[in-house]
mmCIF file of N, CA and C in Angstrom:
data_model
loop_
_atom_site.group_PDB
_atom_site.id
_atom_site.type_symbol
_atom_site.label_atom_id
_atom_site.label_comp_id
_atom_site.label_asym_id
_atom_site.label_seq_id
_atom_site.Cartn_x
_atom_site.Cartn_y
_atom_site.Cartn_z
ATOM 1 N N UNK A 1 11.144 -4.042 -10.630
ATOM 2 C CA UNK A 1 9.900 -3.830 -9.927
ATOM 3 C C UNK A 1 9.800 -4.743 -8.705
ATOM 4 N N UNK A 2 10.205 -5.994 -8.865
ATOM 5 C CA UNK A 2 10.152 -6.939 -7.749
ATOM 6 C C UNK A 2 11.065 -6.499 -6.609
ATOM 7 N N UNK A 3 12.245 -5.993 -6.957
ATOM 8 C CA UNK A 3 13.182 -5.518 -5.936
ATOM 9 C C UNK A 3 12.561 -4.373 -5.143
ATOM 10 N N UNK A 4 11.878 -3.455 -5.824
ATOM 11 C CA UNK A 4 11.213 -2.343 -5.139
ATOM 12 C C UNK A 4 10.152 -2.858 -4.178
ATOM 13 N N UNK A 5 9.402 -3.850 -4.611
ATOM 14 C CA UNK A 5 8.364 -4.427 -3.754
ATOM 15 C C UNK A 5 8.977 -5.014 -2.497
ATOM 16 N N UNK A 6 10.070 -5.717 -2.640
ATOM 17 C CA UNK A 6 10.741 -6.320 -1.479
ATOM 18 C C UNK A 6 11.216 -5.250 -0.497
ATOM 19 N N UNK A 7 11.743 -4.153 -1.035
ATOM 20 C CA UNK A 7 12.203 -3.066 -0.167
ATOM 21 C C UNK A 7 11.042 -2.446 0.605
ATOM 22 N N UNK A 8 9.941 -2.231 -0.089
ATOM 23 C CA UNK A 8 8.777 -1.634 0.568
ATOM 24 C C UNK A 8 8.178 -2.597 1.588
ATOM 25 N N UNK A 9 8.166 -3.891 1.278
ATOM 26 C CA UNK A 9 7.679 -4.870 2.257
ATOM 27 C C UNK A 9 8.561 -4.871 3.505
ATOM 28 N N UNK A 10 9.858 -4.700 3.335
ATOM 29 C CA UNK A 10 10.754 -4.614 4.492
ATOM 30 C C UNK A 10 10.434 -3.366 5.312
ATOM 31 N N UNK A 11 10.144 -2.256 4.640
ATOM 32 C CA UNK A 11 9.758 -1.037 5.343
ATOM 33 C C UNK A 11 8.446 -1.250 6.093
ATOM 34 N N UNK A 12 7.485 -1.894 5.446
ATOM 35 C CA UNK A 12 6.210 -2.180 6.103
ATOM 36 C C UNK A 12 6.414 -3.005 7.371
ATOM 37 N N UNK A 13 7.286 -3.997 7.297
ATOM 38 C CA UNK A 13 7.534 -4.877 8.445
ATOM 39 C C UNK A 13 8.049 -4.104 9.654
ATOM 40 N N UNK A 14 8.713 -2.980 9.408
ATOM 41 C CA UNK A 14 9.277 -2.171 10.491
ATOM 42 C C UNK A 14 8.402 -0.974 10.857
ATOM 43 N N UNK A 15 7.297 -0.787 10.165
ATOM 44 C CA UNK A 15 6.472 0.407 10.354
ATOM 45 C C UNK A 15 5.599 0.305 11.593
ATOM 46 N N UNK A 16 5.682 1.332 12.424
ATOM 47 C CA UNK A 16 4.822 1.404 13.603
ATOM 48 C C UNK A 16 3.409 1.756 13.161
ATOM 49 N N UNK A 17 2.451 1.109 13.770
ATOM 50 C CA UNK A 17 1.058 1.408 13.486
ATOM 51 C C UNK A 17 0.437 0.584 12.374
ATOM 52 N N UNK A 18 1.224 -0.275 11.715
ATOM 53 C CA UNK A 18 0.667 -1.123 10.664
ATOM 54 C C UNK A 18 -0.035 -2.315 11.304
ATOM 55 N N UNK A 19 -1.276 -2.542 10.910
ATOM 56 C CA UNK A 19 -2.029 -3.696 11.395
ATOM 57 C C UNK A 19 -1.850 -4.865 10.436
ATOM 58 N N UNK A 20 -1.877 -4.598 9.136
ATOM 59 C CA UNK A 20 -1.695 -5.634 8.128
ATOM 60 C C UNK A 20 -1.819 -5.053 6.737
ATOM 61 N N UNK A 21 -1.388 -5.834 5.738
ATOM 62 C CA UNK A 21 -1.459 -5.363 4.358
ATOM 63 C C UNK A 21 -1.563 -6.541 3.400
ATOM 64 N N UNK A 22 -1.952 -6.219 2.174
ATOM 65 C CA UNK A 22 -2.003 -7.202 1.102
ATOM 66 C C UNK A 22 -1.689 -6.489 -0.205
ATOM 67 N N UNK A 23 -1.026 -7.195 -1.106
ATOM 68 C CA UNK A 23 -0.652 -6.632 -2.404
ATOM 69 C C UNK A 23 -1.183 -7.513 -3.519
ATOM 70 N N UNK A 24 -1.467 -6.893 -4.658
ATOM 71 C CA UNK A 24 -1.843 -7.639 -5.854
ATOM 72 C C UNK A 24 -1.200 -6.928 -7.037
ATOM 73 N N UNK A 25 -0.701 -7.717 -7.981
ATOM 74 C CA UNK A 25 -0.094 -7.146 -9.187
ATOM 75 C C UNK A 25 -0.554 -7.917 -10.411
ATOM 76 N N UNK A 26 -0.850 -7.187 -11.450
ATOM 77 C CA UNK A 26 -1.071 -7.760 -12.780
ATOM 78 C C UNK A 26 0.002 -7.126 -13.652
ATOM 79 N N UNK A 27 1.034 -7.909 -13.956
ATOM 80 C CA UNK A 27 2.172 -7.350 -14.666
ATOM 81 C C UNK A 27 1.810 -6.833 -16.045
ATOM 82 N N UNK A 28 0.837 -7.456 -16.663
ATOM 83 C CA UNK A 28 0.342 -6.944 -17.939
ATOM 84 C C UNK A 28 -1.143 -6.724 -17.766
ATOM 85 N N UNK A 29 -1.597 -5.520 -17.676
ATOM 86 C CA UNK A 29 -1.082 -4.245 -18.151
ATOM 87 C C UNK A 29 -0.449 -3.366 -17.078
ATOM 88 N N UNK A 30 0.376 -3.883 -16.231
ATOM 89 C CA UNK A 30 1.077 -3.124 -15.192
ATOM 90 C C UNK A 30 0.104 -2.406 -14.260
ATOM 91 N N UNK A 31 -0.716 -3.177 -13.594
ATOM 92 C CA UNK A 31 -1.646 -2.628 -12.603
ATOM 93 C C UNK A 31 -1.300 -3.226 -11.258
ATOM 94 N N UNK A 32 -1.316 -2.365 -10.255
ATOM 95 C CA UNK A 32 -0.919 -2.775 -8.920
ATOM 96 C C UNK A 32 -1.923 -2.242 -7.909
ATOM 97 N N UNK A 33 -2.216 -3.065 -6.919
ATOM 98 C CA UNK A 33 -3.111 -2.675 -5.834
ATOM 99 C C UNK A 33 -2.429 -2.992 -4.512
ATOM 100 N N UNK A 34 -2.701 -2.153 -3.553
ATOM 101 C CA UNK A 34 -2.218 -2.402 -2.197
ATOM 102 C C UNK A 34 -3.319 -1.981 -1.236
ATOM 103 N N UNK A 35 -3.523 -2.772 -0.228
ATOM 104 C CA UNK A 35 -4.442 -2.399 0.838
ATOM 105 C C UNK A 35 -3.689 -2.588 2.146
ATOM 106 N N UNK A 36 -3.776 -1.578 2.985
ATOM 107 C CA UNK A 36 -3.095 -1.638 4.277
ATOM 108 C C UNK A 36 -4.036 -1.101 5.344
ATOM 109 N N UNK A 37 -3.966 -1.696 6.497
ATOM 110 C CA UNK A 37 -4.747 -1.242 7.643
ATOM 111 C C UNK A 37 -3.769 -0.629 8.639
ATOM 112 N N UNK A 38 -4.027 0.619 8.985
ATOM 113 C CA UNK A 38 -3.164 1.368 9.897
ATOM 114 C C UNK A 38 -3.940 1.742 11.149
ATOM 115 N N UNK A 39 -3.239 1.858 12.257
ATOM 116 C CA UNK A 39 -3.878 2.259 13.512
ATOM 117 C C UNK A 39 -4.385 3.694 13.444
ATOM 118 N N UNK A 40 -3.676 4.555 12.695
ATOM 119 C CA UNK A 40 -4.054 5.963 12.613
ATOM 120 C C UNK A 40 -3.413 6.615 11.386
ATOM 121 N N UNK A 41 -3.869 7.822 11.071
ATOM 122 C CA UNK A 41 -3.358 8.545 9.901
ATOM 123 C C UNK A 41 -1.884 8.909 10.033
ATOM 124 N N UNK A 42 -1.440 9.187 11.246
ATOM 125 C CA UNK A 42 -0.038 9.551 11.446
ATOM 126 C C UNK A 42 0.891 8.406 11.048
ATOM 127 N N UNK A 43 0.523 7.191 11.393
ATOM 128 C CA UNK A 43 1.328 6.024 11.015
ATOM 129 C C UNK A 43 1.359 5.855 9.503
ATOM 130 N N UNK A 44 0.224 6.022 8.863
ATOM 131 C CA UNK A 44 0.153 5.934 7.405
ATOM 132 C C UNK A 44 1.052 6.983 6.764
ATOM 133 N N UNK A 45 0.946 8.233 7.193
ATOM 134 C CA UNK A 45 1.751 9.303 6.600
ATOM 135 C C UNK A 45 3.240 9.093 6.833
ATOM 136 N N UNK A 46 3.594 8.581 7.984
ATOM 137 C CA UNK A 46 5.001 8.289 8.266
ATOM 138 C C UNK A 46 5.546 7.272 7.275
ATOM 139 N N UNK A 47 4.767 6.249 6.971
ATOM 140 C CA UNK A 47 5.182 5.248 5.988
ATOM 141 C C UNK A 47 5.292 5.867 4.598
ATOM 142 N N UNK A 48 4.257 6.580 4.163
ATOM 143 C CA UNK A 48 4.220 7.151 2.812
ATOM 144 C C UNK A 48 5.388 8.111 2.586
ATOM 145 N N UNK A 49 5.711 8.907 3.588
ATOM 146 C CA UNK A 49 6.763 9.909 3.456
ATOM 147 C C UNK A 49 8.149 9.356 3.751
ATOM 148 N N UNK A 50 8.225 8.137 4.279
ATOM 149 C CA UNK A 50 9.511 7.532 4.628
ATOM 150 C C UNK A 50 10.132 6.787 3.464
ATOM 151 N N UNK A 51 11.403 6.490 3.626
ATOM 152 C CA UNK A 51 12.113 5.706 2.608
ATOM 153 C C UNK A 51 12.208 4.264 3.050
ATOM 154 N N UNK A 52 12.141 3.345 2.107
ATOM 155 C CA UNK A 52 12.326 3.539 0.669
ATOM 156 C C UNK A 52 11.062 3.918 -0.109
ATOM 157 N N UNK A 53 9.875 3.865 0.509
ATOM 158 C CA UNK A 53 8.636 4.115 -0.231
ATOM 159 C C UNK A 53 8.661 5.444 -0.974
ATOM 160 N N UNK A 54 9.006 6.529 -0.299
ATOM 161 C CA UNK A 54 8.991 7.847 -0.939
ATOM 162 C C UNK A 54 9.969 7.917 -2.103
ATOM 163 N N UNK A 55 11.154 7.372 -1.936
ATOM 164 C CA UNK A 55 12.153 7.394 -3.001
ATOM 165 C C UNK A 55 11.750 6.561 -4.200
ATOM 166 N N UNK A 56 11.193 5.395 -3.948
ATOM 167 C CA UNK A 56 10.752 4.520 -5.041
ATOM 168 C C UNK A 56 9.583 5.159 -5.778
ATOM 169 N N UNK A 57 8.657 5.719 -5.033
ATOM 170 C CA UNK A 57 7.507 6.389 -5.652
ATOM 171 C C UNK A 57 7.982 7.520 -6.566
ATOM 172 N N UNK A 58 8.939 8.284 -6.111
ATOM 173 C CA UNK A 58 9.487 9.380 -6.909
ATOM 174 C C UNK A 58 10.222 8.862 -8.144
ATOM 175 N N UNK A 59 11.031 7.826 -7.971
ATOM 176 C CA UNK A 59 11.820 7.274 -9.079
ATOM 177 C C UNK A 59 10.942 6.656 -10.165
ATOM 178 N N UNK A 60 9.808 6.091 -9.780
ATOM 179 C CA UNK A 60 8.934 5.414 -10.746
ATOM 180 C C UNK A 60 7.825 6.303 -11.300
ATOM 181 N N UNK A 61 7.815 7.552 -10.890
ATOM 182 C CA UNK A 61 6.719 8.446 -11.273
ATOM 183 C C UNK A 61 6.451 8.451 -12.778
ATOM 184 N N UNK A 62 7.473 8.507 -13.604
ATOM 185 C CA UNK A 62 7.288 8.537 -15.048
ATOM 186 C C UNK A 62 6.971 7.185 -15.663
ATOM 187 N N UNK A 63 7.262 6.110 -14.946
ATOM 188 C CA UNK A 63 7.080 4.761 -15.493
ATOM 189 C C UNK A 63 5.726 4.158 -15.147
ATOM 190 N N UNK A 64 5.024 4.762 -14.213
ATOM 191 C CA UNK A 64 3.747 4.215 -13.773
ATOM 192 C C UNK A 64 2.610 5.151 -14.144
ATOM 193 N N UNK A 65 1.432 4.575 -14.276
ATOM 194 C CA UNK A 65 0.249 5.401 -14.465
ATOM 195 C C UNK A 65 -0.012 6.159 -13.172
ATOM 196 N N UNK A 66 -0.931 7.096 -13.243
ATOM 197 C CA UNK A 66 -1.261 7.897 -12.078
ATOM 198 C C UNK A 66 -1.706 7.011 -10.915
ATOM 199 N N UNK A 67 -1.178 7.309 -9.758
ATOM 200 C CA UNK A 67 -1.575 6.595 -8.542
ATOM 201 C C UNK A 67 -2.668 7.387 -7.840
ATOM 202 N N UNK A 68 -3.516 6.679 -7.144
ATOM 203 C CA UNK A 68 -4.513 7.341 -6.325
ATOM 204 C C UNK A 68 -4.735 6.521 -5.066
ATOM 205 N N UNK A 69 -5.220 7.205 -4.064
ATOM 206 C CA UNK A 69 -5.389 6.586 -2.756
ATOM 207 C C UNK A 69 -6.776 6.900 -2.234
ATOM 208 N N UNK A 70 -7.326 5.969 -1.520
ATOM 209 C CA UNK A 70 -8.614 6.183 -0.879
ATOM 210 C C UNK A 70 -8.557 5.522 0.487
ATOM 211 N N UNK A 71 -9.086 6.196 1.460
ATOM 212 C CA UNK A 71 -9.123 5.622 2.801
ATOM 213 C C UNK A 71 -10.570 5.323 3.175
ATOM 214 N N UNK A 72 -10.714 4.325 4.013
ATOM 215 C CA UNK A 72 -12.024 3.994 4.554
ATOM 216 C C UNK A 72 -11.811 3.282 5.876
ATOM 217 N N UNK A 73 -12.797 3.382 6.721
ATOM 218 C CA UNK A 73 -12.721 2.750 8.034
ATOM 219 C C UNK A 73 -13.108 1.283 7.937
ATOM 220 N N UNK A 74 -12.467 0.475 8.750
ATOM 221 C CA UNK A 74 -12.834 -0.936 8.861
ATOM 222 C C UNK A 74 -13.015 -1.273 10.333
ATOM 223 N N UNK A 75 -13.850 -2.245 10.578
ATOM 224 C CA UNK A 75 -14.050 -2.726 11.940
ATOM 225 C C UNK A 75 -12.994 -3.776 12.250
ATOM 226 N N UNK A 76 -12.687 -3.935 13.502
ATOM 227 C CA UNK A 76 -11.677 -4.897 13.928
ATOM 228 C C UNK A 76 -11.949 -6.280 13.368
ATOM 229 N N UNK A 77 -13.201 -6.685 13.363
ATOM 230 C CA UNK A 77 -13.527 -8.034 12.886
ATOM 231 C C UNK A 77 -13.359 -8.186 11.367
ATOM 232 N N UNK A 78 -13.183 -7.078 10.638
ATOM 233 C CA UNK A 78 -12.963 -7.141 9.188
ATOM 234 C C UNK A 78 -11.491 -7.360 8.821
ATOM 235 N N UNK A 79 -10.618 -7.271 9.802
ATOM 236 C CA UNK A 79 -9.177 -7.417 9.564
ATOM 237 C C UNK A 79 -8.792 -8.871 9.767
ATOM 238 N N UNK A 80 -8.033 -9.497 8.863
ATOM 239 C CA UNK A 80 -7.465 -8.860 7.668
ATOM 240 C C UNK A 80 -8.533 -8.677 6.599
ATOM 241 N N UNK A 81 -8.503 -7.527 5.962
ATOM 242 C CA UNK A 81 -9.499 -7.238 4.930
ATOM 243 C C UNK A 81 -9.106 -7.941 3.635
ATOM 244 N N UNK A 82 -10.081 -8.538 3.011
ATOM 245 C CA UNK A 82 -9.877 -9.226 1.743
ATOM 246 C C UNK A 82 -9.572 -8.194 0.660
ATOM 247 N N UNK A 83 -8.532 -8.426 -0.134
ATOM 248 C CA UNK A 83 -8.144 -7.439 -1.146
ATOM 249 C C UNK A 83 -9.242 -7.237 -2.185
ATOM 250 N N UNK A 84 -9.984 -8.282 -2.527
ATOM 251 C CA UNK A 84 -11.098 -8.116 -3.470
ATOM 252 C C UNK A 84 -12.161 -7.186 -2.895
ATOM 253 N N UNK A 85 -12.442 -7.326 -1.610
ATOM 254 C CA UNK A 85 -13.403 -6.448 -0.937
ATOM 255 C C UNK A 85 -12.892 -5.013 -0.933
ATOM 256 N N UNK A 86 -11.622 -4.823 -0.647
ATOM 257 C CA UNK A 86 -11.044 -3.476 -0.634
ATOM 258 C C UNK A 86 -11.121 -2.835 -2.015
ATOM 259 N N UNK A 87 -10.794 -3.589 -3.052
ATOM 260 C CA UNK A 87 -10.856 -3.061 -4.421
ATOM 261 C C UNK A 87 -12.291 -2.670 -4.766
ATOM 262 N N UNK A 88 -13.251 -3.487 -4.371
ATOM 263 C CA UNK A 88 -14.661 -3.176 -4.617
ATOM 264 C C UNK A 88 -15.056 -1.875 -3.929
ATOM 265 N N UNK A 89 -14.558 -1.645 -2.735
ATOM 266 C CA UNK A 89 -14.906 -0.428 -1.996
ATOM 267 C C UNK A 89 -14.359 0.835 -2.646
ATOM 268 N N UNK A 90 -13.231 0.734 -3.318
ATOM 269 C CA UNK A 90 -12.595 1.949 -3.839
ATOM 270 C C UNK A 90 -12.773 2.183 -5.333
ATOM 271 N N UNK A 91 -13.165 1.168 -6.077
ATOM 272 C CA UNK A 91 -13.299 1.372 -7.529
ATOM 273 C C UNK A 91 -14.691 1.803 -7.910
#
């Protein structure tokens, strides 16, 4: 799991349109959160559909609980967004 995270972080570092991101993991009970700020939807979709993210997501499909995504707008002054604030907005 850690190796997959490192690969995805490397992809994020090279992704056009990424403003910033934060990750949180609770290994027991295997819960993971990610919040990312993108310049636009096209940049987000390019990342989601690109590798290694797409390949890892596919490979782990049976090992992880259902994933879900929610988008919301943030103001420039809110970046970097606090992960606790992001979790509150989506849960």
